Coordinates of C-alpha atoms and ligand atoms in Angstrom, one line a residue:
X1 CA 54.5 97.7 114.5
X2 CA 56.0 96.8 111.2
X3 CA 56.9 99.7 108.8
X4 CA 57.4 99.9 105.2
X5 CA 59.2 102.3 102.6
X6 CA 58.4 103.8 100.1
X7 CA 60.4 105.2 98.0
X8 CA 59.9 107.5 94.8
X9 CA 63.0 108.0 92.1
X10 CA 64.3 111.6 90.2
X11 CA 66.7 110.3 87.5
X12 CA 68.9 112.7 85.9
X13 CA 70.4 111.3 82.5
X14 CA 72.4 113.4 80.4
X15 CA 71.9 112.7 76.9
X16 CA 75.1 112.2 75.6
X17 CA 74.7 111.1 72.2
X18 CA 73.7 113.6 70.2
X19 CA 76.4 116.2 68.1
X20 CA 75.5 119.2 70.0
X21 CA 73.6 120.9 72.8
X22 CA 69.9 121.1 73.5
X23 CA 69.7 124.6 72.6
X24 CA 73.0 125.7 71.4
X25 CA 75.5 124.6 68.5
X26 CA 78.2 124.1 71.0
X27 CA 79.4 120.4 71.0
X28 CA 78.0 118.4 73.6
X29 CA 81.2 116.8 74.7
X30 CA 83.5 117.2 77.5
X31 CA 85.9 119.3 76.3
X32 CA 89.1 118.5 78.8
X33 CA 90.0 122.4 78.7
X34 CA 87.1 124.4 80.9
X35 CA 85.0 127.0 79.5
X36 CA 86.0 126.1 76.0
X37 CA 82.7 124.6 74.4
X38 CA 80.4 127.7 75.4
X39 CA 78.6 129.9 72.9
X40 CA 76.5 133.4 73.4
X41 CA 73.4 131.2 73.8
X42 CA 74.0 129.6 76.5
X43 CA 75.1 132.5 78.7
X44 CA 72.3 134.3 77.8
X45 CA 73.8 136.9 76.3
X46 CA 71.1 139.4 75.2
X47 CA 69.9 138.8 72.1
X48 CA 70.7 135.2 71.5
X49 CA 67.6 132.4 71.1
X50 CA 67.8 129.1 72.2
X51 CA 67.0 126.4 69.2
X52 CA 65.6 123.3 69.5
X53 CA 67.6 120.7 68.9
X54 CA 66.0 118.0 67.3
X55 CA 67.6 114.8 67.7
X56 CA 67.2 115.6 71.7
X57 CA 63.8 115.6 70.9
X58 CA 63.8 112.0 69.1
X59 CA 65.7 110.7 72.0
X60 CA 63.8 111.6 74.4
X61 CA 60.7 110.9 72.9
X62 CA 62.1 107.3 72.4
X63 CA 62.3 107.3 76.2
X64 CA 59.0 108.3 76.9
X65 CA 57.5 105.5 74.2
X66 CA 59.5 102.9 76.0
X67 CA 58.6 103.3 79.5
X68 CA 54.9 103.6 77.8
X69 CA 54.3 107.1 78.7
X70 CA 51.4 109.1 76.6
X71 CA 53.2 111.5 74.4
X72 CA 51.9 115.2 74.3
X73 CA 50.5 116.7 71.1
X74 CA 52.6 119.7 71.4
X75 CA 55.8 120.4 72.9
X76 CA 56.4 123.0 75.6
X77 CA 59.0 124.2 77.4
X78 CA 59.3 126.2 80.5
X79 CA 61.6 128.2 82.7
X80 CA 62.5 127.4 85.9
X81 CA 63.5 130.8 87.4
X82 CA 66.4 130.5 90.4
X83 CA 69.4 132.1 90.6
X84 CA 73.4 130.2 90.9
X85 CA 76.3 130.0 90.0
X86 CA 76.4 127.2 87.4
X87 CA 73.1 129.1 86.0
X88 CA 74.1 131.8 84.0
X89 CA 71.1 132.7 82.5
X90 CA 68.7 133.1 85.9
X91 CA 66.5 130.3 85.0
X92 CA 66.8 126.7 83.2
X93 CA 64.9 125.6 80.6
X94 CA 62.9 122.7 81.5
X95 CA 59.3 121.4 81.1
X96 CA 57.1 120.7 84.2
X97 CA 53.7 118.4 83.8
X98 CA 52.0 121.5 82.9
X99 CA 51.2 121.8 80.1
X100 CA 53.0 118.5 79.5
X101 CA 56.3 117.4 79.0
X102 CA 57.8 114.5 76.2
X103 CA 56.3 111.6 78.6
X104 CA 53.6 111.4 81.8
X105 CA 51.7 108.3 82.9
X106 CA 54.2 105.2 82.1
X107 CA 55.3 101.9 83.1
X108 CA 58.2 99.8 83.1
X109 CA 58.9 96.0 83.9
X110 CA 62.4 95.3 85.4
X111 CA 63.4 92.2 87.1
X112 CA 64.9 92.5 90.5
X113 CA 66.4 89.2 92.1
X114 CA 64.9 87.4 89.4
X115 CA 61.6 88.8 90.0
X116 CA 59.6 90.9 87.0
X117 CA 57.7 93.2 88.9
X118 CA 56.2 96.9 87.7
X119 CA 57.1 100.6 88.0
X120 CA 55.0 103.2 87.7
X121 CA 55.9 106.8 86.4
X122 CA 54.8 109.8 86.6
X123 CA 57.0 111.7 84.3
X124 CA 59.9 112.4 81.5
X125 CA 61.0 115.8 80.5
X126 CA 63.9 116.9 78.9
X127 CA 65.6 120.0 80.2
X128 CA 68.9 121.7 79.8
X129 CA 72.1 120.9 82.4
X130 CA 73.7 123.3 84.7
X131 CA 77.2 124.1 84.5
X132 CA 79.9 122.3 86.5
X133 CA 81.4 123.4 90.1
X134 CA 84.0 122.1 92.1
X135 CA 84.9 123.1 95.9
X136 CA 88.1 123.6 97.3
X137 CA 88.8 124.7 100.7
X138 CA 89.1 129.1 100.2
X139 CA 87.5 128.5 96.6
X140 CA 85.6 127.1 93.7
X141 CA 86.1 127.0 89.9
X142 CA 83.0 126.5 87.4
X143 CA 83.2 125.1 84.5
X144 CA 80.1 125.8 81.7
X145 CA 81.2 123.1 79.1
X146 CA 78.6 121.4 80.7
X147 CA 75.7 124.2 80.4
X148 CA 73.0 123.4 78.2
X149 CA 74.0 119.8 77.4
X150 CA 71.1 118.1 77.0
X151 CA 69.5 116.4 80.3
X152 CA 66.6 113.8 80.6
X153 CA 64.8 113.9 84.2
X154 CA 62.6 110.5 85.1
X155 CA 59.8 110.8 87.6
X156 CA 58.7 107.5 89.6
X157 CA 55.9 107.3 91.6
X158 CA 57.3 106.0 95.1
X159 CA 56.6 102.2 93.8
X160 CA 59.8 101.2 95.5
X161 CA 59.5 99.1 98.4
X162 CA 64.0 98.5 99.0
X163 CA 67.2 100.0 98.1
X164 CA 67.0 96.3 96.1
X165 CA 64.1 97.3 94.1
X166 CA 65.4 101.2 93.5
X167 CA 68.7 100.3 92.3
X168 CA 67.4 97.2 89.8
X169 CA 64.9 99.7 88.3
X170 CA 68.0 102.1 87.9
X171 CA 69.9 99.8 86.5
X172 CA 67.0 98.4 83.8
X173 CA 67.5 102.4 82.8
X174 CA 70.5 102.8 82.5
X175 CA 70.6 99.7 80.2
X176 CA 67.8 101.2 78.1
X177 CA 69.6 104.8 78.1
X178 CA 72.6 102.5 76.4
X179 CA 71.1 100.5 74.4
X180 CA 69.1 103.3 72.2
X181 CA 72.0 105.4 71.9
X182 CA 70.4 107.9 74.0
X183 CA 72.9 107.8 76.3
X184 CA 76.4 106.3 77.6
X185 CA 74.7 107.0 81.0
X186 CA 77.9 106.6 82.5
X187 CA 78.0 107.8 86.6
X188 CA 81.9 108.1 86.8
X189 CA 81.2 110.9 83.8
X190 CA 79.0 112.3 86.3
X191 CA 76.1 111.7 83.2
X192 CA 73.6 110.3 85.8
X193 CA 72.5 112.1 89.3
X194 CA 69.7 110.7 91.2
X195 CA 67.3 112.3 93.5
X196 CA 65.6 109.7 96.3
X197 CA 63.0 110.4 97.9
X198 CA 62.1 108.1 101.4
X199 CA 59.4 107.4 103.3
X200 CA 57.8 104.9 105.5
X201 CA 54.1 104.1 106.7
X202 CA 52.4 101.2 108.6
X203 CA 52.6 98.1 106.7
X204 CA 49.0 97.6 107.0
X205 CA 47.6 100.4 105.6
X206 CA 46.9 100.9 102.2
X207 CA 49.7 102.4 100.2
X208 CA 47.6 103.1 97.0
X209 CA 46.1 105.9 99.3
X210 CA 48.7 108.8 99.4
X211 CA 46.9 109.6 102.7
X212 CA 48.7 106.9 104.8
X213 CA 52.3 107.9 103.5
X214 CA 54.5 109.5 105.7
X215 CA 57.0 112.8 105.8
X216 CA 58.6 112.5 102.1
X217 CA 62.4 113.1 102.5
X218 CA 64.6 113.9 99.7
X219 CA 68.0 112.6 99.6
X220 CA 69.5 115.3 96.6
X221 CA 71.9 114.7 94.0
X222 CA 73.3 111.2 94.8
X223 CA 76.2 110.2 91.9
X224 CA 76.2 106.5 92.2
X225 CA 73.8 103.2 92.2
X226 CA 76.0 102.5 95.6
X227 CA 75.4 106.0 96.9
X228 CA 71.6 105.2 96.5
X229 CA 71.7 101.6 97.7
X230 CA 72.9 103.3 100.6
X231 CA 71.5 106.1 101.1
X232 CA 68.2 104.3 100.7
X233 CA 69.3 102.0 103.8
X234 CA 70.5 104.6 106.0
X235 CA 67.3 106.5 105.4
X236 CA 64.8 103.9 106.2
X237 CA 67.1 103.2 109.4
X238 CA 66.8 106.5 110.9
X239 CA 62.8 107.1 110.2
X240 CA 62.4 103.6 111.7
X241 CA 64.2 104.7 114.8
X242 CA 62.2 108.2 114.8
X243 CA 58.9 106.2 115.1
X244 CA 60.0 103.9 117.5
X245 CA 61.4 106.8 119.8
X246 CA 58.0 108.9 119.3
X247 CA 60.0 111.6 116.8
X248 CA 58.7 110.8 113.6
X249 CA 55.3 112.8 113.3
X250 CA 57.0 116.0 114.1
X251 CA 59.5 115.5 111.5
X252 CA 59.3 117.9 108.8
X253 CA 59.1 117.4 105.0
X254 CA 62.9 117.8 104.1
X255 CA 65.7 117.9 102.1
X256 CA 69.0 115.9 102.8
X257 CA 72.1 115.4 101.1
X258 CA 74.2 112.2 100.9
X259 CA 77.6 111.9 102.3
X260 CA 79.5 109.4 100.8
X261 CA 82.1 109.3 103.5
X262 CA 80.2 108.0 106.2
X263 CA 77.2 106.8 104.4
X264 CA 74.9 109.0 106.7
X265 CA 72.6 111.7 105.2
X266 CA 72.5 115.1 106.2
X267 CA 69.9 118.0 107.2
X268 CA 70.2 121.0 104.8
X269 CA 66.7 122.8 104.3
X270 CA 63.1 122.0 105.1
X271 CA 60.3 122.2 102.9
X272 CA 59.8 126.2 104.0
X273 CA 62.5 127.1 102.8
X274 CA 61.6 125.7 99.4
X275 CA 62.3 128.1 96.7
X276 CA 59.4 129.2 94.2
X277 CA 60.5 128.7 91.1
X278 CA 57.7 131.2 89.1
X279 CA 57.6 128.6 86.5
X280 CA 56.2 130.2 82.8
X281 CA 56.5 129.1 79.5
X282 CA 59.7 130.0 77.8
X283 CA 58.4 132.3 75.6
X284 CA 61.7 132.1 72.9
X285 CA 60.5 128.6 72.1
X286 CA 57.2 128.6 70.4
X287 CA 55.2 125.2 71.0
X288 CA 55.5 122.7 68.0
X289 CA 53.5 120.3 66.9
X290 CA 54.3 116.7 67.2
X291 CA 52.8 114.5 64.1
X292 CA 52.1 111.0 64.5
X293 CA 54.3 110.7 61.3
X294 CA 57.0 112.1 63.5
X295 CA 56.2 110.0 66.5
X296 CA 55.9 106.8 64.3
X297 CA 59.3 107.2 62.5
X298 CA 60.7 107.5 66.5
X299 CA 58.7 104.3 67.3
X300 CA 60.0 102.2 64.5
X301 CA 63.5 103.3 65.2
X302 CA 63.8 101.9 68.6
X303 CA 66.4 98.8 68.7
X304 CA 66.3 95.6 70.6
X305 CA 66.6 96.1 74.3
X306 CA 68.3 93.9 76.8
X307 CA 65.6 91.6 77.5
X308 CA 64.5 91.4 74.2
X309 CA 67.8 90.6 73.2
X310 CA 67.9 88.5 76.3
X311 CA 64.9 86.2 75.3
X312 CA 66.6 85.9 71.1
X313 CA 69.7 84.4 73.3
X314 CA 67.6 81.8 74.9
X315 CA 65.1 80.8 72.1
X316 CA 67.3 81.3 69.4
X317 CA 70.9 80.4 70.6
X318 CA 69.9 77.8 73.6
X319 CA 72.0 79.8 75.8
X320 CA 71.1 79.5 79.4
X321 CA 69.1 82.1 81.3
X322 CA 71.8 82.8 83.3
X323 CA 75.1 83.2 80.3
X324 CA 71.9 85.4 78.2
X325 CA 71.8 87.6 81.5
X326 CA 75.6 88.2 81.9
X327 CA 75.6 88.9 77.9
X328 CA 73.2 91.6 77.7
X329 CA 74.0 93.2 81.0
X330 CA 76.4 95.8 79.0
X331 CA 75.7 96.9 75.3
X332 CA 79.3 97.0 74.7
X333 CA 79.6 92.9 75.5
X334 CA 76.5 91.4 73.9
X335 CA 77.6 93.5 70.5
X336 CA 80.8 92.1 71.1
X337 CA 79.3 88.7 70.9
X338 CA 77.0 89.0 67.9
X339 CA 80.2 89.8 66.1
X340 CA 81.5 87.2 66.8
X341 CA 78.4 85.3 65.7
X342 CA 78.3 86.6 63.1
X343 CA 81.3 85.3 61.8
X344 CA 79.4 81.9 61.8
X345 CA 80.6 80.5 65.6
X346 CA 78.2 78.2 67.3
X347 CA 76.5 80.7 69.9
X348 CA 76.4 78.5 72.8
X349 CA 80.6 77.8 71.9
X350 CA 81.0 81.8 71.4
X351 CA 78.9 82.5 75.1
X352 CA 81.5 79.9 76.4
X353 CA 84.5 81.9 75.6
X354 CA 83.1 85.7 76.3
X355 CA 81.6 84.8 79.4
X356 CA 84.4 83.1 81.0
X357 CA 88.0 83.6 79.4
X358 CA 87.2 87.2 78.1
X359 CA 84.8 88.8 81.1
X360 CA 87.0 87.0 83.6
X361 CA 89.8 88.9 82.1
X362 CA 88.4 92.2 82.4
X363 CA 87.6 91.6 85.5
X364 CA 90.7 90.8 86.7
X365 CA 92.0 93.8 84.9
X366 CA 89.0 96.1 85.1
X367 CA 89.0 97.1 82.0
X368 CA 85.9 97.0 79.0
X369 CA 85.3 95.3 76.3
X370 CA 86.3 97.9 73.7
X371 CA 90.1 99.0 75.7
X372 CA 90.9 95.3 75.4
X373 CA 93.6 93.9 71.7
X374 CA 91.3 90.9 70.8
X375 CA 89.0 92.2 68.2
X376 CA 85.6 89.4 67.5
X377 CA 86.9 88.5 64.7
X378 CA 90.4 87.7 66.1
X379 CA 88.3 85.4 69.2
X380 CA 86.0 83.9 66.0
X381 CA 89.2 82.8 64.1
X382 CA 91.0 81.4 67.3
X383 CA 87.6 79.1 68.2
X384 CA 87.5 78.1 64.7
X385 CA 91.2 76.4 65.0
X386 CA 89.9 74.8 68.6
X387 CA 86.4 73.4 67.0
X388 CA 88.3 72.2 63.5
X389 CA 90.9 70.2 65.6
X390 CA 93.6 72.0 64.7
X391 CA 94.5 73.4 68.5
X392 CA 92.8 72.0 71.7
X393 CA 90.6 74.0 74.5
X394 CA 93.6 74.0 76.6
X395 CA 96.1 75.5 74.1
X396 CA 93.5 77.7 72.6
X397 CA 92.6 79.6 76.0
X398 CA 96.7 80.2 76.4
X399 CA 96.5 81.6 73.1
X400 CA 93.9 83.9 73.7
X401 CA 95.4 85.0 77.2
X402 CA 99.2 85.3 75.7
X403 CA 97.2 87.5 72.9
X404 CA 95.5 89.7 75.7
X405 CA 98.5 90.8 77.0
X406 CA 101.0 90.9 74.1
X407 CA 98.6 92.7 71.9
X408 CA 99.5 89.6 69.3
X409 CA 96.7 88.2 67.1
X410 CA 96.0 84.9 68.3
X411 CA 96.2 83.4 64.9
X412 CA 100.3 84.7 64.6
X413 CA 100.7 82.9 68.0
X414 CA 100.0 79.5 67.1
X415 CA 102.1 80.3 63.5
X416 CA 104.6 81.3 65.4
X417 CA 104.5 79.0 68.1
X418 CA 104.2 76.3 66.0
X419 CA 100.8 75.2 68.3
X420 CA 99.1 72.3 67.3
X421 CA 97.0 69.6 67.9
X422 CA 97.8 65.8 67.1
X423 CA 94.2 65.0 65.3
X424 CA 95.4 62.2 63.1
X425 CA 94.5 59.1 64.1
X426 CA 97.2 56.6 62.3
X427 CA 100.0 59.1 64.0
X428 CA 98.1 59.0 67.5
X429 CA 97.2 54.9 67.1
X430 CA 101.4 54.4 66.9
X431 CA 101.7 56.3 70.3
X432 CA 98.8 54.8 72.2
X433 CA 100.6 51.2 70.9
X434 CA 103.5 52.0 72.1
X435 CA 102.3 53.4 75.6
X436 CA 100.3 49.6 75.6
X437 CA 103.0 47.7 74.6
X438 CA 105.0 49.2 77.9
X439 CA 102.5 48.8 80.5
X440 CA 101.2 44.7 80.4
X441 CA 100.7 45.4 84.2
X442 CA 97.7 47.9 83.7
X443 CA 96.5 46.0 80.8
X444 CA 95.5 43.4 83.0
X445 CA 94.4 45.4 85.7
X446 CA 91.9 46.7 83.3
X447 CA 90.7 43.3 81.9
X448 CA 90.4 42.3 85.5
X449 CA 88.2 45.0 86.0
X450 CA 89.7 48.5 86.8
X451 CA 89.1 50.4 83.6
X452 CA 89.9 53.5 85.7
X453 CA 93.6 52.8 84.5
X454 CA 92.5 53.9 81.3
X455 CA 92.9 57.5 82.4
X456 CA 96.4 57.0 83.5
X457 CA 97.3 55.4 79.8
X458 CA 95.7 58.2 78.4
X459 CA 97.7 60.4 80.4
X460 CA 101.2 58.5 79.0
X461 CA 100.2 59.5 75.7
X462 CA 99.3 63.0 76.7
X463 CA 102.7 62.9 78.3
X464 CA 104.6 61.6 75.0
X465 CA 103.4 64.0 72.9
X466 CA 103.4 67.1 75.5
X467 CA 99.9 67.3 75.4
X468 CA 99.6 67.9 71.7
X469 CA 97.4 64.8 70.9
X470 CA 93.8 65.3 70.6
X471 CA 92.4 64.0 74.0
X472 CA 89.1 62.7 72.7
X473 CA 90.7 60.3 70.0
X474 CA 93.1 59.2 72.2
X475 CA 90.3 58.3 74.8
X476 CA 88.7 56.5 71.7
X477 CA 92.1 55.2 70.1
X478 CA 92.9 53.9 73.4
X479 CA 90.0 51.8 74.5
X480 CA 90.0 50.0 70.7
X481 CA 93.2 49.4 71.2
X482 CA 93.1 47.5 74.8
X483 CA 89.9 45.9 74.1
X484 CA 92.2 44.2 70.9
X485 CA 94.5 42.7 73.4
Ligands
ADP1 P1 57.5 117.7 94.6 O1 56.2 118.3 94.2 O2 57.9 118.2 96.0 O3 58.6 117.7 93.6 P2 56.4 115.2 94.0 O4 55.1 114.7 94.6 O5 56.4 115.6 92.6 O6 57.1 116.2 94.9 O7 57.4 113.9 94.1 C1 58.7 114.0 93.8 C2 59.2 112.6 94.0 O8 59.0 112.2 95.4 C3 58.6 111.5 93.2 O9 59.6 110.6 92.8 C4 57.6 110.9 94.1 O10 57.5 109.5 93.8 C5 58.3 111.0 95.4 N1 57.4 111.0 96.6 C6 56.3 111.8 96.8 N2 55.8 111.5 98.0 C7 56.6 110.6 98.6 C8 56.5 109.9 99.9 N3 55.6 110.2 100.8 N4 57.5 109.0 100.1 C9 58.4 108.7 99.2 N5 58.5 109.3 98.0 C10 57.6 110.2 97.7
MG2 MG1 64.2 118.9 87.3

């Protein structure tokens, strides 16, 4: 029989972009000393309220307009009652669909190996983060910088058919979480945690009908797009091989963690042992009202995303689909590029340099945009020189590389270096007469017919003037020049 997954997303994004914490005034950073950036609030301490904080709010709201979730007329939140460790209080502040939190109901295009295709979701809500713990062998330390920062959690449906699918959809997020400020939604900051949840049923039943789903199994708090990717593929291996050895339908709803190791999940606590969570409604945060002036100012405020930014590229700038994709891919780089734009460069000439001297050079060197010396304006200035003449392609790319790592502005380097480019024609004309005047034998050879000697004069000059002369004139310089003889 053939089986297919399904798979349903919990995305954790801090948000890290606003000046402070959801509920607190402590600064929603990462402190580097532990247990610095706490105040009374967000210990509980009796006494203290929790305060809104408002730009939390916007951003979130923003990300429940643009995966076209229907907002609620009032916000609510709720507690989630549990008790450890990195939860001082006894319960987080969340919001669960009831009565409704910033987004249910939405939809999202992504494009997944070049495919646009739809995901459904079922929620947004914006909660508060736990603190931080780390394990050691006889102990662990806790660290509640991170308590209270504020936290965005996306529900999917389980629309997902392949770790493929999952991790583009991810990634389109990510992406949006960037691009609106709302987020740097950075993994190695530990700002995103995912929750998957697996499944698989027969492939010819009907998988609009949660009926014919099988035993959901959540994979918890998995830290990387890889982790997913893989612990996607490991899942739908091992339920495959329960229903072909029988074991499937006796296999409990559970909960599994990932281990990044050897790629395997593993067994920690079946649905029984699921915790109730007495959810209420906080009752230190009254409801507000959200007016559609409120909600409209949000709307308005949302910037160009990557595929709208993608598609100006193509129909604006006559970039290719392809250079477009690699441009947009990071905020950082296709703002880098507009710069540079901006400072009057020909687009498509501008893609040709980001896209292969500079990303090829953080690749190399796996580094971003912003660690690297060569500010946009520095790259604009050094193209202009290449497209007035004054330097070729050739020198201006060793320019740019010598600049990379010397931290010199490119512009010093060819002062200094004296770099130039032989443009004039009455100074390049003398050479290319000379280079004739010794070489009768491939003069003829070309009148009888082998003009592919014309690259090798070429080359003489090229040689003469160590490569300074314009190689375009030349070619042109060159072929008047024979032709006269
Ligand atoms: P719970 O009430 O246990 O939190 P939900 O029904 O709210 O479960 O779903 C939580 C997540 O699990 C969602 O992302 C949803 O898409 C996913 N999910 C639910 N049922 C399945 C299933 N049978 N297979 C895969 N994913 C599922
Ligand atoms: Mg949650």
């Amino acid at each position: 029989m053939e089986y297919k997954a399904l798979i349903g997303l919990e995305m954790h994004c801090e948000i890290s972009k606003t000046n402070t914490k959801v509920f607190s005034s402590a600064e929603n950073s990462y402190k580097e000393t532990p247990n610095t950036n706490i105040r009374p609030v967000d210990m509980a301490f009796p006494g203290t309220l929790p305060v809104v904080n408002k730009e939390a709010v916007k951003k979130a709201l923003m990300a429940s307009m643009i995966l076209n979730c229907k907002q609620p007329e009032y916000m609510y939140f709720e507690r989630k009652n549990y008790y450890y460790p990195d939860l001082p209080k006894g319960f987080q502040i969340t919001q669960e669909t009831k009565p409704a939190p910033v987004g249910i109901y939405g939809q999202l295009e992504y494009e997944c190996n070049g495919e646009i295709k739809i995901a459904k979701i079922n929620n947004i809500h914006l909660e508060e983060d736990a603190a931080s713990s780390d394990h050691y062998s006889s102990y662990s330390t806790i660290d509640y910088n991170r308590a209270g920062v504020p936290l965005l959690e996306l529900v999917t449906e389980p629309i997902f058919h392949s770790a493929d699918e999952a991790v583009a959809f991810l990634e389109t997020m990510r992406s949006i979480y960037q691009y609106t400020d709302i987020s740097e939604a950075d993994s190695k900051k530990g700002q995103i945690r995912c929750d998957v949840n697996v499944s698989i049923m027969d492939a010819s039943l009907d998988e609009t009908d949660p009926k014919n789903w099988g035993t959901k199994i959540e994979i918890k708090n998995v830290n990387s797009f890889g982790g997913v990717r893989d612990a996607i593929n490991y899942e739908i291996k091992r339920q495959t091989e329960a229903k072909m050895d029988g074991t499937y339908d006796s296999m409990e709803q559970q909960t599994r963690r990932f281990d990044e190791e050897s790629g395997t999940t593993i067994y920690m606590r079946s649905k029984v042992d699921a915790i109730d969570y007495k959810y209420f409604i906080e009752p230190n945060i009254p409801k507000f009202k959200l007016t559609e002036e409120f909600l409209d100012s949000i709307r308005k405020s949302i910037p160009l995303l990557a595929r709208e930014k993608k598609e100006k590229y193509i129909s604006e700038y006559g970039l290719s689909n392809y250079d477009a994709t690699i441009l947009v891919k990071e905020r950082s780089i296709s703002e880098y590029f507009d710069a540079i734009v901006e400072q009057n460069v020909d687009p498509k000439i501008s893609s040709n340099w980001v896209t292969s001297v500079i990303l090829g050079y953080l690749n190399k060197n796996s580094l971003e945009i912003n660690e690297i010396f060569v500010t946009p304006k520095m790259l604009a200035e050094l193209i202009n020189l290449v497209s007035s003449g004054k330097i070729s392609i050739k020198q201006g790319k060793e320019v740019l590389f010598d600049s990379l790592e010397k931290n010199i502005e490119p512009k010093k380097i060819v002062e200094e270096k004296g770099i130039s480019q032989i443009g004039n024609e009455d100074e390049i004309r003398k050479i290319v007469i000379s280079v004739l005047d010794n070489n009768q034998d491939n003069i003829e050879k070309y009148k009888s017919g082998r003009t592919n000697v014309l690259d090798y004069l070429v080359g003489q000059v090229m040689k003469e003037t160590r490569g300074k002369a314009n190689p375009a004139i030349t070619r042109k310089l060159m072929q008047e020049e024979i032709e006269r003889r």
